[in-house]
Short mmCIF file of N, CA and C in Angstrom, two decimals:
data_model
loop_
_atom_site.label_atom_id
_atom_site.label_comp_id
_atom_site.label_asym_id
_atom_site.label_seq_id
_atom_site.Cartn_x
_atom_site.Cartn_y
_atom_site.Cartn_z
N UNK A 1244 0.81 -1.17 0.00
CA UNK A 1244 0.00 0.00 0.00
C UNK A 1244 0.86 1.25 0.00
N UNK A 1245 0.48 2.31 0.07
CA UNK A 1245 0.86 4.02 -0.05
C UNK A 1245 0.71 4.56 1.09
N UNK A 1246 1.13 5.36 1.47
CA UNK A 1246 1.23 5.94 3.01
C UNK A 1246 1.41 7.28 2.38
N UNK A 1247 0.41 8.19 2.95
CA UNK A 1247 0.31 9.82 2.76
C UNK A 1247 0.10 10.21 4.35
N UNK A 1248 1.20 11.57 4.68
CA UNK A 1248 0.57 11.79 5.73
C UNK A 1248 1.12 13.32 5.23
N UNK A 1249 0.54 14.34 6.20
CA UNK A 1249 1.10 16.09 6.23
C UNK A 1249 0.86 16.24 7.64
N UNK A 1250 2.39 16.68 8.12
CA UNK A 1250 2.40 17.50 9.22
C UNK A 1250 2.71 19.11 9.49
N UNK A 1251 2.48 19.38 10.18
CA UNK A 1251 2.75 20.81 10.35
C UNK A 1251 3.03 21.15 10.74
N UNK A 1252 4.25 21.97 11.56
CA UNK A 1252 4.94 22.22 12.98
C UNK A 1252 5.50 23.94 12.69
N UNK A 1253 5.63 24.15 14.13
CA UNK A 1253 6.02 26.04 14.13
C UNK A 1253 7.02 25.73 15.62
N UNK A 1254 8.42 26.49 14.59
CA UNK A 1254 9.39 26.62 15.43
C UNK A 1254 9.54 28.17 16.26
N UNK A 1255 9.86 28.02 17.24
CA UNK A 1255 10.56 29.41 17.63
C UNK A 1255 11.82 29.35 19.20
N UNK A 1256 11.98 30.20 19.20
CA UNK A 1256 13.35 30.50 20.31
C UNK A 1256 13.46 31.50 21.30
N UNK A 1257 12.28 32.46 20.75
CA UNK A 1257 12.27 33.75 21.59
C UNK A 1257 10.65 33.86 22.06
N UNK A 1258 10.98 34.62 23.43
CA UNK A 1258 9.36 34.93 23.92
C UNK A 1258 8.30 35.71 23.38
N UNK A 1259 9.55 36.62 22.30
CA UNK A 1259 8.74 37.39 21.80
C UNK A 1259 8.29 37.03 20.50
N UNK A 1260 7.86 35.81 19.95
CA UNK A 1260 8.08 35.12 18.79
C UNK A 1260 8.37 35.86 17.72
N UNK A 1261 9.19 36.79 17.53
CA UNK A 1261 9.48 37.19 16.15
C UNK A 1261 10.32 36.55 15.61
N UNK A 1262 10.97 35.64 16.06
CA UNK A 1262 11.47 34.52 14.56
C UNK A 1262 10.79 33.32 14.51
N UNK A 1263 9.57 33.00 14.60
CA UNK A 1263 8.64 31.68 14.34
C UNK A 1263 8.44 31.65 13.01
N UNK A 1264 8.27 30.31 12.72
CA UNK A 1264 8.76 29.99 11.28
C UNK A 1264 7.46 28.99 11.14
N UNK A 1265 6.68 28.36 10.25
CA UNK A 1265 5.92 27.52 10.10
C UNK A 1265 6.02 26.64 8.93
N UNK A 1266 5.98 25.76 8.90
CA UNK A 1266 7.06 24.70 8.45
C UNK A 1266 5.32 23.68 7.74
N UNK A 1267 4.94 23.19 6.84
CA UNK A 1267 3.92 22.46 6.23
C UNK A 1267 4.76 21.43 5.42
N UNK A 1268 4.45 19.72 5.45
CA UNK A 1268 5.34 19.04 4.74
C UNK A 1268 4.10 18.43 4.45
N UNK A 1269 3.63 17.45 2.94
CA UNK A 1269 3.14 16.30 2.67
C UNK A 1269 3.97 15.37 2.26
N UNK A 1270 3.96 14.52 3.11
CA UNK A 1270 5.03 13.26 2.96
C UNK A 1270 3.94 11.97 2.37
N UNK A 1271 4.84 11.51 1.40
CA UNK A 1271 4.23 10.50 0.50
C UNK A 1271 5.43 8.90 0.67
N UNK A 1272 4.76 8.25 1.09
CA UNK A 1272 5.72 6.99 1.71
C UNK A 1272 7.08 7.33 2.45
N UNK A 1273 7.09 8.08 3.52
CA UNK A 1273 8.09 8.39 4.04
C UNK A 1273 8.81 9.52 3.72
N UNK A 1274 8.72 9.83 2.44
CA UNK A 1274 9.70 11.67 1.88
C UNK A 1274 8.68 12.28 1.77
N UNK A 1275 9.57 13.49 1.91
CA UNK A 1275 8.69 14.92 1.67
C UNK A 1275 8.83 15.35 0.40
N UNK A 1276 7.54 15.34 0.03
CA UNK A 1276 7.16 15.43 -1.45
C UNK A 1276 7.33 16.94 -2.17
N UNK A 1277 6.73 17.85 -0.85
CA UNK A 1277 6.47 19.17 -1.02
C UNK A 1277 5.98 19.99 0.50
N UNK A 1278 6.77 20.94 0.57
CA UNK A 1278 6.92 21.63 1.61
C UNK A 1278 6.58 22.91 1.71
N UNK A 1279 6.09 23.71 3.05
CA UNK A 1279 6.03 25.24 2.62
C UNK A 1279 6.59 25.47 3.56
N UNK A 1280 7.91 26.49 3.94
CA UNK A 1280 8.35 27.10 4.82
C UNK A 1280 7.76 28.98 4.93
N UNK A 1281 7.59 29.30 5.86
CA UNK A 1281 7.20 30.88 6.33
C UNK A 1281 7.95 31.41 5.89
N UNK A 1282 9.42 30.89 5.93
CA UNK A 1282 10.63 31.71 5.95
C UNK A 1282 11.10 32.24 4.34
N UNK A 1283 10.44 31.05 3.58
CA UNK A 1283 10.53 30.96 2.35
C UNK A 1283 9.35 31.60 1.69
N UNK A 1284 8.41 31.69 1.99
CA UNK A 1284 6.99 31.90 1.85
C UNK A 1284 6.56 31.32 0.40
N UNK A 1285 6.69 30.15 -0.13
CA UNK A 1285 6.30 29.29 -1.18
C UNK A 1285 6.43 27.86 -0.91
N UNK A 1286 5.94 27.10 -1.75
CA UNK A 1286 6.43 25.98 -1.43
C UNK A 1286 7.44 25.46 -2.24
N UNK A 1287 8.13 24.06 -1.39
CA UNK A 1287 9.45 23.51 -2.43
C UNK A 1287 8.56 21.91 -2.81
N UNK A 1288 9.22 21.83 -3.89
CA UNK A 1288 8.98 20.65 -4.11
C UNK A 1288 10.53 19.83 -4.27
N UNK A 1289 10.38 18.63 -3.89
CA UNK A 1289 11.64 17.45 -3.77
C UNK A 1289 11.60 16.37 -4.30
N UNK A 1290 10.39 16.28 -5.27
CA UNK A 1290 10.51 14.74 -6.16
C UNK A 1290 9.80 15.95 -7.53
N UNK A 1291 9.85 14.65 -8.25
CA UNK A 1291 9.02 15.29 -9.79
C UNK A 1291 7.61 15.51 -9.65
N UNK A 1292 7.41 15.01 -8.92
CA UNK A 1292 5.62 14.89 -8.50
C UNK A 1292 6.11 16.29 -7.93
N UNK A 1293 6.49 16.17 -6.51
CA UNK A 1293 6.09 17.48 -6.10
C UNK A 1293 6.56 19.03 -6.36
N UNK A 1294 7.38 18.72 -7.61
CA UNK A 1294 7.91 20.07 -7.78
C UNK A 1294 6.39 20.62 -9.19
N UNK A 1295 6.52 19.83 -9.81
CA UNK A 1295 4.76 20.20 -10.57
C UNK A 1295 3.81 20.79 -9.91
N UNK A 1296 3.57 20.10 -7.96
CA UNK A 1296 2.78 20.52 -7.11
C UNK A 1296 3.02 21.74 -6.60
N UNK A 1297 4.21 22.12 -6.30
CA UNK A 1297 4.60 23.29 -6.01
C UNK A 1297 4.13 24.45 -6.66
N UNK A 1298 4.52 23.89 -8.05
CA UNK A 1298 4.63 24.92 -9.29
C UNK A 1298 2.74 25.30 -9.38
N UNK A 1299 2.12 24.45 -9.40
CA UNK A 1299 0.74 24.93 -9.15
C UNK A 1299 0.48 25.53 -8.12
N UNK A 1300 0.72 25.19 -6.98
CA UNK A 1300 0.40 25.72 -5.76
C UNK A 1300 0.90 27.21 -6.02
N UNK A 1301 2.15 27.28 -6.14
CA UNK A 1301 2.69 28.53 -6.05
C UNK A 1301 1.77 29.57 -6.90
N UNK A 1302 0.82 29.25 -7.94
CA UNK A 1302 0.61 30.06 -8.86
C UNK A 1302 -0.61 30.08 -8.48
N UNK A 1303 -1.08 30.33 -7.44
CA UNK A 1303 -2.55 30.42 -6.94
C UNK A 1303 -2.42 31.09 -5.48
N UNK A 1304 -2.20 32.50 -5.37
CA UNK A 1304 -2.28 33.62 -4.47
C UNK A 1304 -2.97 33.09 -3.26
N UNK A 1305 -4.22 32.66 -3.68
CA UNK A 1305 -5.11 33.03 -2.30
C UNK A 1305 -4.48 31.79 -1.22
N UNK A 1306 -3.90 30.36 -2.17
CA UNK A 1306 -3.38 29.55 -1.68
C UNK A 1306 -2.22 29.67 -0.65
N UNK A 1307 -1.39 30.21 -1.59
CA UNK A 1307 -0.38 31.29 -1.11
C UNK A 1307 -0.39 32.26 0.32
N UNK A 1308 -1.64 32.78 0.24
CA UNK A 1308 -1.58 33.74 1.19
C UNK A 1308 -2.05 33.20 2.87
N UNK A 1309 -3.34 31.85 2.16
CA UNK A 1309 -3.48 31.11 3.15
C UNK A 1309 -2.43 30.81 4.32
N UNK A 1310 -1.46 29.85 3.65
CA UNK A 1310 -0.14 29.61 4.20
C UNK A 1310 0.38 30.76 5.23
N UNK A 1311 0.48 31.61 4.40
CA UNK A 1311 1.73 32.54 4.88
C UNK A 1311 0.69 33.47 6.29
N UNK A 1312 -0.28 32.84 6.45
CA UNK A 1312 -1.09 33.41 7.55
C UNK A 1312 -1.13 32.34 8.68
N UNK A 1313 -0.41 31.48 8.50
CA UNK A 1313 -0.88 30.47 9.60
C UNK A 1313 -0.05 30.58 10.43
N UNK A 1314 1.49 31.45 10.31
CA UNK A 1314 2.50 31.96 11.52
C UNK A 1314 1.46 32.62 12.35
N UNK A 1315 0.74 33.77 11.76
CA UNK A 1315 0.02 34.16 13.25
C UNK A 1315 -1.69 33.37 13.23
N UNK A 1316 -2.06 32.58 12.34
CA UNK A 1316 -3.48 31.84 13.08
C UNK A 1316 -3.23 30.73 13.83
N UNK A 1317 -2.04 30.15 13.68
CA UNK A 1317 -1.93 28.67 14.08
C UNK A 1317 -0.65 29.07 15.11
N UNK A 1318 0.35 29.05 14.26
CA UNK A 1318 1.86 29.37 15.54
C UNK A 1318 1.50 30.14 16.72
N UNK A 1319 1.73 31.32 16.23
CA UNK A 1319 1.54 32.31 17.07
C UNK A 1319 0.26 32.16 18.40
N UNK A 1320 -1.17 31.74 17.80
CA UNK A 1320 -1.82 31.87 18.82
C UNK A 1320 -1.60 31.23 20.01
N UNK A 1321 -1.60 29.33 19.41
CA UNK A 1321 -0.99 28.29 19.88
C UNK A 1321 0.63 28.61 21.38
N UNK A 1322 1.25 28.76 20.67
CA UNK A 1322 2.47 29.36 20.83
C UNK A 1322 2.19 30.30 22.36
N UNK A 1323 1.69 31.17 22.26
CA UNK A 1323 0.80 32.34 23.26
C UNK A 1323 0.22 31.53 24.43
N UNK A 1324 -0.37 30.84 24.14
CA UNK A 1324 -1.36 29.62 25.12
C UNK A 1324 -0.12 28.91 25.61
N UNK A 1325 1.10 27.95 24.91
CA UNK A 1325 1.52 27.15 25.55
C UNK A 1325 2.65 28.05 26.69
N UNK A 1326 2.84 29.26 26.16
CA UNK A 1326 3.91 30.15 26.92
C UNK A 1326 3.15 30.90 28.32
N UNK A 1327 1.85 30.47 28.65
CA UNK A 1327 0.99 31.13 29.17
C UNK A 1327 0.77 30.16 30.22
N UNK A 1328 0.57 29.08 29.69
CA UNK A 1328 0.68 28.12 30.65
C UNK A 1328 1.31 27.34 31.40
N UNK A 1329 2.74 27.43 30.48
CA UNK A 1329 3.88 27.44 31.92
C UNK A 1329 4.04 28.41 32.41
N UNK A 1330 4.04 29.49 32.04
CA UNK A 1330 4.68 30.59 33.10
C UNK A 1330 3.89 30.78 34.24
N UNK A 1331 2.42 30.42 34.20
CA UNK A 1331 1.53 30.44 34.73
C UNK A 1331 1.78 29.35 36.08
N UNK A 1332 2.31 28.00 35.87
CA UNK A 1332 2.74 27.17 36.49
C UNK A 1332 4.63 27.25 37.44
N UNK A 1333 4.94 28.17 36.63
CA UNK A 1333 6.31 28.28 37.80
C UNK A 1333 6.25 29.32 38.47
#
């Protein structure tokens, strides 16, 4: 069988998150097919499949812009809550 999975993860280092980065991978049997980094603000593609995917993706704005909003809908809020709740605890 085929194994598809996409994860999503948001890095950061500072309290004040201004360098959080949000990181989107669809991994297709174990590799990452196609990726979107914040930092990059597009996606990459890493096989032939997913550089075609990219290349579409990339050429569709609203898609585009989706992404590049999820540092502050997803990281950031997230992020806020988990920094809230330890500090809250020590």
């Amino acid at each position: 069988g085929y194994f598809y999975s996409r994860w999503s993860k948001c890095i950061w280092s500072s309290h004040d998150l201004s360098d959080m980065v949000y990181i989107d991978n669809y991994i297709f049997n174990k590799d990452v097919v196609v990726q979107f980094n914040s930092t990059v603000g597009e996606y990459v593609g890493y096989t032939e499949l997913g550089v075609s995917s990219a290349r579409a993706w990339n050429s569709n704005p609203g898609q585009l812009q989706g992404e590049r909003a999820e540092v502050e809908r997803f990281c950031k809020h997230n992020a806020e809550i988990f920094q809230t709740t330890i500090t809250d605890k020590s």
